[in-house]
Tab-separated table of C-alpha atoms in Angstrom:
chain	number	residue	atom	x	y	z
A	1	UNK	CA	140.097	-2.556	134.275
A	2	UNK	CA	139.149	-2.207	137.990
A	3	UNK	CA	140.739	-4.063	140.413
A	4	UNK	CA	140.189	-4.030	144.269
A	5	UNK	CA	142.993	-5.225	147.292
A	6	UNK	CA	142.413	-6.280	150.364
A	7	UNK	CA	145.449	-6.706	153.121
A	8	UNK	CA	146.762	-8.404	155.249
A	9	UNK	CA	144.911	-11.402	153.816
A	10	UNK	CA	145.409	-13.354	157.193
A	11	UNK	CA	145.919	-11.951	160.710
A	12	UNK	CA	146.118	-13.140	164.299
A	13	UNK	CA	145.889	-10.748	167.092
A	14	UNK	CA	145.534	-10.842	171.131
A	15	UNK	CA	142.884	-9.448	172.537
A	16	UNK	CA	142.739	-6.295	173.372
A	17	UNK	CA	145.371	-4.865	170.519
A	18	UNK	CA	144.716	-2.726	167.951
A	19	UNK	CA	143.574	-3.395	164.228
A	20	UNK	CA	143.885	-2.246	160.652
A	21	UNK	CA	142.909	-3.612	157.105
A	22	UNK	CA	143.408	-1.554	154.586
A	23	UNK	CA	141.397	-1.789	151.046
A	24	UNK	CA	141.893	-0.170	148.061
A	25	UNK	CA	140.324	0.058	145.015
A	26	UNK	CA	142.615	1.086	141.381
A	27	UNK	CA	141.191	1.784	137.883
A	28	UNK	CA	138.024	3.622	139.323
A	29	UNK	CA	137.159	7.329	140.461
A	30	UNK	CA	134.667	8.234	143.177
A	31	UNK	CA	133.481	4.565	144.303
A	32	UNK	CA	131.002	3.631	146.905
A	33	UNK	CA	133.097	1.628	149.403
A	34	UNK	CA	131.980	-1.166	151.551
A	35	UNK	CA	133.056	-3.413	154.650
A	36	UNK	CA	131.007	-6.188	155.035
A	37	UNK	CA	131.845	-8.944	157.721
A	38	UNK	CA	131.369	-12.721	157.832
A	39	UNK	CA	131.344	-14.919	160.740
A	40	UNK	CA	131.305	-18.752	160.883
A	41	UNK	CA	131.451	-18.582	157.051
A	42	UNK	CA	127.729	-17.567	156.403
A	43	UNK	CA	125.954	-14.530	156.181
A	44	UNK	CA	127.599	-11.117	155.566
A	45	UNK	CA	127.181	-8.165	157.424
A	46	UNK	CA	127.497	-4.502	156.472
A	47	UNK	CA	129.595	-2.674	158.565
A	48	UNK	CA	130.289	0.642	157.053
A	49	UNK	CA	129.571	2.243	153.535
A	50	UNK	CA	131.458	5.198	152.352
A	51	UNK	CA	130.294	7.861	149.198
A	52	UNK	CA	132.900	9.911	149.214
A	53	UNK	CA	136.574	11.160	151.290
A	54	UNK	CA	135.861	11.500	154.525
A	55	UNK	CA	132.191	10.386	154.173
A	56	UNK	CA	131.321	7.127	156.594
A	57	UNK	CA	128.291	5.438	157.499
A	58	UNK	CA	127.992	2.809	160.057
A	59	UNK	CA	125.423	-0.008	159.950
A	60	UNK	CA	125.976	-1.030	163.231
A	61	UNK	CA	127.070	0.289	166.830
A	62	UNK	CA	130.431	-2.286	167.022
A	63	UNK	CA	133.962	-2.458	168.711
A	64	UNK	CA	135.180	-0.921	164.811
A	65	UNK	CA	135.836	2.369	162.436
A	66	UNK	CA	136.528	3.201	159.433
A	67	UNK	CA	138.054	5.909	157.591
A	68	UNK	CA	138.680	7.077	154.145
A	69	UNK	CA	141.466	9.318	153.775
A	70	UNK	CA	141.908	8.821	150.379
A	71	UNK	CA	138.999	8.240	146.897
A	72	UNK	CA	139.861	4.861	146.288
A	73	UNK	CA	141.102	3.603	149.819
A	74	UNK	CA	139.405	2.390	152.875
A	75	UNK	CA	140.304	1.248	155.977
A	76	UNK	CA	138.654	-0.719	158.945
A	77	UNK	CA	140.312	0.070	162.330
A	78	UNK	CA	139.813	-0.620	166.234
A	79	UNK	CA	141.748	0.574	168.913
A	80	UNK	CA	140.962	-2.695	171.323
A	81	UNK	CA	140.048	-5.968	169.363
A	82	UNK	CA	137.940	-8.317	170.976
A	83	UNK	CA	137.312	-12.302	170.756
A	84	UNK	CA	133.537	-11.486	169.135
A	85	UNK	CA	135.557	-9.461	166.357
A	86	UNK	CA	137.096	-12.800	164.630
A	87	UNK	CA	136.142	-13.390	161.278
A	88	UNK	CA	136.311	-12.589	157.343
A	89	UNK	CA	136.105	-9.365	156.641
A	90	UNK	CA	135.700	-8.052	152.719
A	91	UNK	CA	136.008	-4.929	151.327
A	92	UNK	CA	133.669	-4.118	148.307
A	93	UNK	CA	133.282	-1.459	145.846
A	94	UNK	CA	130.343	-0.126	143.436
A	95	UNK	CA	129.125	3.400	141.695
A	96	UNK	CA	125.888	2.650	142.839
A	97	UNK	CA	122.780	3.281	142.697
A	98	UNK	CA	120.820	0.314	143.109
A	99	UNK	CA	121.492	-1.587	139.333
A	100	UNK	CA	125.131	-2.760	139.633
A	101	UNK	CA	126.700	-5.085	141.087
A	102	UNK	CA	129.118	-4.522	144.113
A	103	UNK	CA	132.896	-5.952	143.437
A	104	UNK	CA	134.648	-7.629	145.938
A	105	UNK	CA	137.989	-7.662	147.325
A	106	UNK	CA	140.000	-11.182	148.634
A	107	UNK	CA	138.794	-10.998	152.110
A	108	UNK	CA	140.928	-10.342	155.122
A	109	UNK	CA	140.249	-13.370	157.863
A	110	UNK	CA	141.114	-12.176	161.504
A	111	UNK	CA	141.524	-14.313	164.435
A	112	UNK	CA	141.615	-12.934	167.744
A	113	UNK	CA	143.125	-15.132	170.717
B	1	UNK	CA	112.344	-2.994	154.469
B	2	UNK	CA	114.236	-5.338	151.764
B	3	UNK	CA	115.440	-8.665	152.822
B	4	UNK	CA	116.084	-11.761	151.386
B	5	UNK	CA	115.768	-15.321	152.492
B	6	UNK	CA	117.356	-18.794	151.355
B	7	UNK	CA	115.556	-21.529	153.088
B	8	UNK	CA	118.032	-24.362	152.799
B	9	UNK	CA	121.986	-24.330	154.283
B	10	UNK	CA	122.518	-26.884	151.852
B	11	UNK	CA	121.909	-28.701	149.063
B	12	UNK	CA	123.314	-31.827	147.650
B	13	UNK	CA	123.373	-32.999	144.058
B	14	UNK	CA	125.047	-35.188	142.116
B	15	UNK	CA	127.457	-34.099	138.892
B	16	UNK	CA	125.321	-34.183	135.659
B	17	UNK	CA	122.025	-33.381	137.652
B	18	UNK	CA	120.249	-30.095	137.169
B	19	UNK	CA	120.532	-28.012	140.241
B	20	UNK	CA	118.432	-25.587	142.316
B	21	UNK	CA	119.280	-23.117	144.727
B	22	UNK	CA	116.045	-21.037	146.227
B	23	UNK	CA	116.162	-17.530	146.918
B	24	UNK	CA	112.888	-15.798	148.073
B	25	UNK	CA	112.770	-11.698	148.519
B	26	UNK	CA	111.013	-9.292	150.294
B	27	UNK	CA	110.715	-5.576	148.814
B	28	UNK	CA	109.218	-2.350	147.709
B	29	UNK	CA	108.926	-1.271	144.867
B	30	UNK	CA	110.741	-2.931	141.865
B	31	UNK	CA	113.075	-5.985	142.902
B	32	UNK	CA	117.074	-5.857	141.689
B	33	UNK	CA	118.416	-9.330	142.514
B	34	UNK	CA	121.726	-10.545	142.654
B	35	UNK	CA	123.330	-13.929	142.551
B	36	UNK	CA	127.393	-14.403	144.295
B	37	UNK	CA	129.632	-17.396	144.743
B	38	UNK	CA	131.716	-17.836	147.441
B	39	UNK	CA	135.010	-20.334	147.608
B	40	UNK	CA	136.694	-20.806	150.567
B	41	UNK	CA	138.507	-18.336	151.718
B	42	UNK	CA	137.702	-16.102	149.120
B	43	UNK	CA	135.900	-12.931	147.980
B	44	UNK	CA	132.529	-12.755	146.680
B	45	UNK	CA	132.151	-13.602	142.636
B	46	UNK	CA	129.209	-11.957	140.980
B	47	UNK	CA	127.181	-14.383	138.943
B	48	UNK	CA	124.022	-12.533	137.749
B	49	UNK	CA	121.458	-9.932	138.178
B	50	UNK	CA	117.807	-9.422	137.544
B	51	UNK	CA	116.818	-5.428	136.567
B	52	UNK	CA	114.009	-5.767	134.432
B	53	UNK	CA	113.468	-7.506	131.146
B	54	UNK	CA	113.215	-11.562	130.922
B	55	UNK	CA	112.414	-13.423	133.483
B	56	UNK	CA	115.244	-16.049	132.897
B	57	UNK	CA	118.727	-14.314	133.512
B	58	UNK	CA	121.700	-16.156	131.860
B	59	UNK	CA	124.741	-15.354	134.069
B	60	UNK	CA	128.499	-16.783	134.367
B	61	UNK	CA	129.508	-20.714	134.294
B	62	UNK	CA	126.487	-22.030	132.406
B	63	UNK	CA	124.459	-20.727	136.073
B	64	UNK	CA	120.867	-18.604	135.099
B	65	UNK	CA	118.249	-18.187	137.144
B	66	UNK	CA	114.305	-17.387	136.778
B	67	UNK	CA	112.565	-14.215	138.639
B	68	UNK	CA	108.924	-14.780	139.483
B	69	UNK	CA	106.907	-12.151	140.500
B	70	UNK	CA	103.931	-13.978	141.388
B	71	UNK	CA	106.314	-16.186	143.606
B	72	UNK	CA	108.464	-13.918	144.706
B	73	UNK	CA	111.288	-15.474	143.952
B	74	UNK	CA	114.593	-15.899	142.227
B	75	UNK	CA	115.974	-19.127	141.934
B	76	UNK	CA	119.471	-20.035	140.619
B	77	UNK	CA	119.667	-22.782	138.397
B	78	UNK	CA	121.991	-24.962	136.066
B	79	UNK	CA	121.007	-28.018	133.819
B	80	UNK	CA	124.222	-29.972	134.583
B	81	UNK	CA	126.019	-30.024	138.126
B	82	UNK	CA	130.117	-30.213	138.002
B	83	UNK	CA	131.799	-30.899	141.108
B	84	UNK	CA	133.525	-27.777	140.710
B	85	UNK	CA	130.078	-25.876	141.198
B	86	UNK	CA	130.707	-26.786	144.967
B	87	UNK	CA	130.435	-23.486	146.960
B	88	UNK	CA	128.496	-20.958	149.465
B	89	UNK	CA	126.026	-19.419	147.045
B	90	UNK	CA	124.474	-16.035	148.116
B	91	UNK	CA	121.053	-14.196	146.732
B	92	UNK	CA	121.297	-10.648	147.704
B	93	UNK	CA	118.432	-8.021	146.879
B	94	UNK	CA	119.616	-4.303	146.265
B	95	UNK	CA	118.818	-1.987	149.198
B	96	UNK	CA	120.926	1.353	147.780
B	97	UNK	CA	117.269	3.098	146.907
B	98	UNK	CA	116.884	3.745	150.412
B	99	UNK	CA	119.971	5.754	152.218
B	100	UNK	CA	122.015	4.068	154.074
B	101	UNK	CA	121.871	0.809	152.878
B	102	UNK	CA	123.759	-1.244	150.214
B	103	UNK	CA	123.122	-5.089	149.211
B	104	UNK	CA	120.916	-6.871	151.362
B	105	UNK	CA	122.774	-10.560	151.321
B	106	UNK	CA	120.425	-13.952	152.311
B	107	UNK	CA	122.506	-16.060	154.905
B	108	UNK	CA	123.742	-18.610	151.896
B	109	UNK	CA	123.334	-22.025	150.775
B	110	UNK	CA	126.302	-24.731	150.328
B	111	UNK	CA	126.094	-26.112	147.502
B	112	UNK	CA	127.696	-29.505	147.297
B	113	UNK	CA	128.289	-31.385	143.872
B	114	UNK	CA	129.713	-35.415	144.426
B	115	UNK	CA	130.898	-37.058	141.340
Protein backbone atom coordinates (compact mmCIF):
# COMPACT_ATOMS: atom_id res chain seq x y z
CA UNK A 1 0.00 0.00 0.00
CA UNK A 2 0.92 3.71 -0.43
CA UNK A 3 2.01 5.60 2.23
CA UNK A 4 3.10 9.34 2.29
CA UNK A 5 5.68 11.23 5.16
CA UNK A 6 5.85 14.41 6.02
CA UNK A 7 8.92 15.86 8.36
CA UNK A 8 9.77 17.56 10.71
CA UNK A 9 6.19 17.36 11.99
CA UNK A 10 6.78 20.54 14.22
CA UNK A 11 9.29 23.38 13.71
CA UNK A 12 10.16 26.76 15.17
CA UNK A 13 12.39 29.08 13.37
CA UNK A 14 13.63 32.93 13.66
CA UNK A 15 12.99 35.01 11.18
CA UNK A 16 14.95 35.39 8.59
CA UNK A 17 16.58 31.59 8.60
CA UNK A 18 16.29 29.18 6.21
CA UNK A 19 13.64 26.29 5.73
CA UNK A 20 13.13 22.73 4.60
CA UNK A 21 10.29 20.03 4.80
CA UNK A 22 10.82 17.25 3.13
CA UNK A 23 7.85 14.79 1.83
CA UNK A 24 7.96 11.64 0.47
CA UNK A 25 5.75 9.40 -0.91
CA UNK A 26 6.61 5.07 -0.84
CA UNK A 27 4.60 2.29 -2.58
CA UNK A 28 3.83 4.54 -5.72
CA UNK A 29 5.68 5.39 -9.13
CA UNK A 30 5.39 8.68 -10.99
CA UNK A 31 2.92 10.67 -8.52
CA UNK A 32 1.57 14.11 -8.88
CA UNK A 33 2.97 15.90 -5.80
CA UNK A 34 1.43 18.68 -3.91
CA UNK A 35 2.17 21.43 -1.14
CA UNK A 36 -0.73 22.94 0.03
CA UNK A 37 -0.60 25.48 3.04
CA UNK A 38 -2.99 26.28 5.88
CA UNK A 39 -3.11 29.27 7.97
CA UNK A 40 -5.20 29.95 11.11
CA UNK A 41 -6.48 26.36 10.66
CA UNK A 42 -8.91 27.01 7.67
CA UNK A 43 -8.63 27.05 4.16
CA UNK A 44 -5.76 25.39 2.22
CA UNK A 45 -3.72 26.84 -0.25
CA UNK A 46 -1.83 25.33 -3.18
CA UNK A 47 1.54 26.21 -3.29
CA UNK A 48 3.30 24.10 -5.78
CA UNK A 49 2.30 20.92 -7.86
CA UNK A 50 4.87 18.72 -9.35
CA UNK A 51 4.27 15.89 -12.51
CA UNK A 52 7.34 14.64 -12.73
CA UNK A 53 11.54 15.00 -11.48
CA UNK A 54 12.45 18.19 -11.83
CA UNK A 55 8.99 19.39 -13.01
CA UNK A 56 7.47 22.39 -10.57
CA UNK A 57 4.65 24.59 -10.79
CA UNK A 58 3.96 27.41 -8.54
CA UNK A 59 0.46 28.67 -7.68
CA UNK A 60 1.57 31.61 -6.19
CA UNK A 61 4.49 34.32 -6.28
CA UNK A 62 5.63 33.60 -2.26
CA UNK A 63 8.79 33.86 0.03
CA UNK A 64 9.04 29.61 -0.95
CA UNK A 65 10.43 26.73 -3.53
CA UNK A 66 10.24 23.60 -4.13
CA UNK A 67 12.16 20.96 -5.69
CA UNK A 68 11.94 17.40 -6.65
CA UNK A 69 15.09 15.71 -6.97
CA UNK A 70 13.84 12.50 -6.66
CA UNK A 71 10.02 10.47 -8.18
CA UNK A 72 8.56 10.07 -4.98
CA UNK A 73 10.14 13.02 -2.89
CA UNK A 74 9.39 16.62 -2.53
CA UNK A 75 10.62 19.29 -0.77
CA UNK A 76 9.45 22.91 0.23
CA UNK A 77 12.42 25.28 0.86
CA UNK A 78 13.17 29.14 1.55
CA UNK A 79 16.30 30.71 1.93
CA UNK A 80 14.84 33.67 4.43
CA UNK A 81 11.59 32.67 6.40
CA UNK A 82 9.36 35.27 7.31
CA UNK A 83 6.61 35.86 10.21
CA UNK A 84 3.65 35.67 7.25
CA UNK A 85 5.19 32.08 6.44
CA UNK A 86 3.81 30.39 9.86
CA UNK A 87 1.49 27.75 9.47
CA UNK A 88 0.54 23.97 8.50
CA UNK A 89 1.90 22.95 5.66
CA UNK A 90 0.82 19.32 3.95
CA UNK A 91 2.24 17.50 1.42
CA UNK A 92 -0.21 15.49 -0.87
CA UNK A 93 0.03 13.00 -3.53
CA UNK A 94 -2.33 11.70 -6.52
CA UNK A 95 -1.95 10.07 -10.28
CA UNK A 96 -4.32 12.43 -11.36
CA UNK A 97 -6.32 13.37 -13.64
CA UNK A 98 -9.25 14.90 -12.26
CA UNK A 99 -11.26 11.45 -10.71
CA UNK A 100 -9.10 10.53 -7.68
CA UNK A 101 -8.67 11.60 -4.74
CA UNK A 102 -5.41 13.40 -3.53
CA UNK A 103 -3.67 11.57 -0.31
CA UNK A 104 -2.34 13.44 2.31
CA UNK A 105 0.65 13.47 4.36
CA UNK A 106 0.69 14.41 8.51
CA UNK A 107 1.24 18.02 8.04
CA UNK A 108 4.34 19.90 9.01
CA UNK A 109 3.22 23.09 11.40
CA UNK A 110 5.92 25.94 11.28
CA UNK A 111 6.17 28.77 13.57
CA UNK A 112 8.27 31.58 12.83
CA UNK A 113 9.32 34.05 15.79
CA UNK B 1 -12.96 28.95 -13.13
CA UNK B 2 -13.90 26.09 -10.42
CA UNK B 3 -14.45 27.07 -6.90
CA UNK B 4 -16.24 25.95 -4.15
CA UNK B 5 -18.01 27.58 -1.29
CA UNK B 6 -19.20 26.43 2.34
CA UNK B 7 -21.37 29.07 3.75
CA UNK B 8 -21.22 28.28 7.44
CA UNK B 9 -17.71 28.16 9.78
CA UNK B 10 -19.67 26.09 11.93
CA UNK B 11 -22.20 24.01 12.79
CA UNK B 12 -23.44 22.63 16.00
CA UNK B 13 -25.42 19.48 16.63
CA UNK B 14 -26.15 17.38 19.16
CA UNK B 15 -25.01 13.37 19.29
CA UNK B 16 -27.88 11.21 17.82
CA UNK B 17 -29.10 14.16 15.52
CA UNK B 18 -28.78 13.92 11.78
CA UNK B 19 -26.23 16.34 10.54
CA UNK B 20 -25.64 18.69 7.59
CA UNK B 21 -22.72 20.24 6.28
CA UNK B 22 -23.38 22.53 2.91
CA UNK B 23 -21.09 22.63 0.17
CA UNK B 24 -22.11 24.67 -2.97
CA UNK B 25 -19.75 24.55 -6.36
CA UNK B 26 -19.04 26.50 -9.13
CA UNK B 27 -17.77 24.73 -12.51
CA UNK B 28 -17.52 23.82 -16.11
CA UNK B 29 -18.23 21.18 -17.45
CA UNK B 30 -18.97 17.98 -15.38
CA UNK B 31 -18.53 18.48 -11.46
CA UNK B 32 -15.98 15.86 -9.44
CA UNK B 33 -16.59 16.60 -5.75
CA UNK B 34 -14.76 15.66 -2.88
CA UNK B 35 -15.49 15.44 0.79
CA UNK B 36 -12.08 15.59 3.64
CA UNK B 37 -11.91 15.58 7.40
CA UNK B 38 -9.57 17.34 9.21
CA UNK B 39 -8.45 16.61 13.12
CA UNK B 40 -6.33 18.76 14.76
CA UNK B 41 -3.18 18.80 13.87
CA UNK B 42 -3.54 16.40 11.31
CA UNK B 43 -3.56 15.59 7.58
CA UNK B 44 -6.45 15.63 5.41
CA UNK B 45 -8.76 12.18 5.48
CA UNK B 46 -10.66 11.53 2.30
CA UNK B 47 -14.28 10.76 2.95
CA UNK B 48 -16.05 10.59 -0.47
CA UNK B 49 -16.34 11.57 -4.00
CA UNK B 50 -19.00 12.28 -6.53
CA UNK B 51 -17.90 11.20 -10.47
CA UNK B 52 -20.99 10.34 -11.99
CA UNK B 53 -23.61 7.77 -11.20
CA UNK B 54 -26.13 8.23 -8.04
CA UNK B 55 -26.76 11.13 -6.69
CA UNK B 56 -26.35 9.91 -3.01
CA UNK B 57 -22.58 8.93 -2.41
CA UNK B 58 -22.04 6.56 0.60
CA UNK B 59 -18.50 7.34 1.87
CA UNK B 60 -16.40 6.41 5.19
CA UNK B 61 -17.86 6.51 8.97
CA UNK B 62 -21.55 6.09 8.16
CA UNK B 63 -20.91 10.03 6.33
CA UNK B 64 -22.76 10.18 2.47
CA UNK B 65 -23.68 12.98 0.87
CA UNK B 66 -26.29 14.00 -2.04
CA UNK B 67 -25.10 15.92 -5.42
CA UNK B 68 -27.78 18.13 -6.92
CA UNK B 69 -27.42 19.45 -10.10
CA UNK B 70 -30.29 21.63 -10.18
CA UNK B 71 -28.90 23.08 -6.80
CA UNK B 72 -25.63 22.97 -7.34
CA UNK B 73 -24.70 21.44 -4.56
CA UNK B 74 -23.16 18.69 -2.53
CA UNK B 75 -24.03 18.35 0.86
CA UNK B 76 -22.46 15.97 3.43
CA UNK B 77 -24.69 14.24 5.57
CA UNK B 78 -25.08 11.54 8.42
CA UNK B 79 -28.36 10.27 10.15
CA UNK B 80 -26.77 10.05 13.64
CA UNK B 81 -24.11 12.63 15.06
CA UNK B 82 -21.24 11.02 17.50
CA UNK B 83 -19.18 13.33 19.32
CA UNK B 84 -16.33 11.88 17.69
CA UNK B 85 -17.63 13.35 14.24
CA UNK B 86 -16.22 16.70 15.73
CA UNK B 87 -13.83 18.17 13.08
CA UNK B 88 -12.90 20.84 10.17
CA UNK B 89 -14.80 19.33 7.27
CA UNK B 90 -13.66 20.41 3.73
CA UNK B 91 -15.71 20.17 0.16
CA UNK B 92 -13.19 20.47 -2.52
CA UNK B 93 -14.17 20.41 -6.37
CA UNK B 94 -11.47 18.89 -8.82
CA UNK B 95 -9.65 21.55 -10.87
CA UNK B 96 -6.79 19.00 -12.57
CA UNK B 97 -8.87 19.32 -16.15
CA UNK B 98 -7.44 22.59 -16.53
CA UNK B 99 -3.36 22.81 -16.27
CA UNK B 100 -2.06 23.98 -13.54
CA UNK B 101 -4.43 23.40 -11.07
CA UNK B 102 -5.20 20.54 -8.60
CA UNK B 103 -8.19 20.39 -5.90
CA UNK B 104 -9.97 23.44 -5.46
CA UNK B 105 -10.66 23.22 -1.39
CA UNK B 106 -13.89 25.48 0.18
CA UNK B 107 -12.52 27.38 3.35
CA UNK B 108 -14.17 24.51 5.83
CA UNK B 109 -16.79 24.12 8.29
CA UNK B 110 -16.27 22.98 12.13
CA UNK B 111 -18.28 20.66 12.85
CA UNK B 112 -19.05 20.34 16.52
CA UNK B 113 -20.97 17.24 18.04
CA UNK B 114 -21.94 17.78 22.21
CA UNK B 115 -23.16 14.74 23.90
Amino acid sequence: SQTIHQWPATLVQPVGSPLSLECTVEGTSNPNLYWYRQAAGRGLQLLFYSVGIGQISSEVPQNLSASRPQDRQFILSSKKLLLSDSGFYLCAWDFGPATGELFFGEGSRLTVL
Amino acid sequence: AQSVAQPEDQVNVAEGNPLTVKCTYSVSGNPYLFWYVQYPNRGLQFLLKYITGDNLVKGSYGFEAEFNKSQTSFHLKKPSALVSDSALYFCAVDGREQAGTALIFGKGTTLSVSS
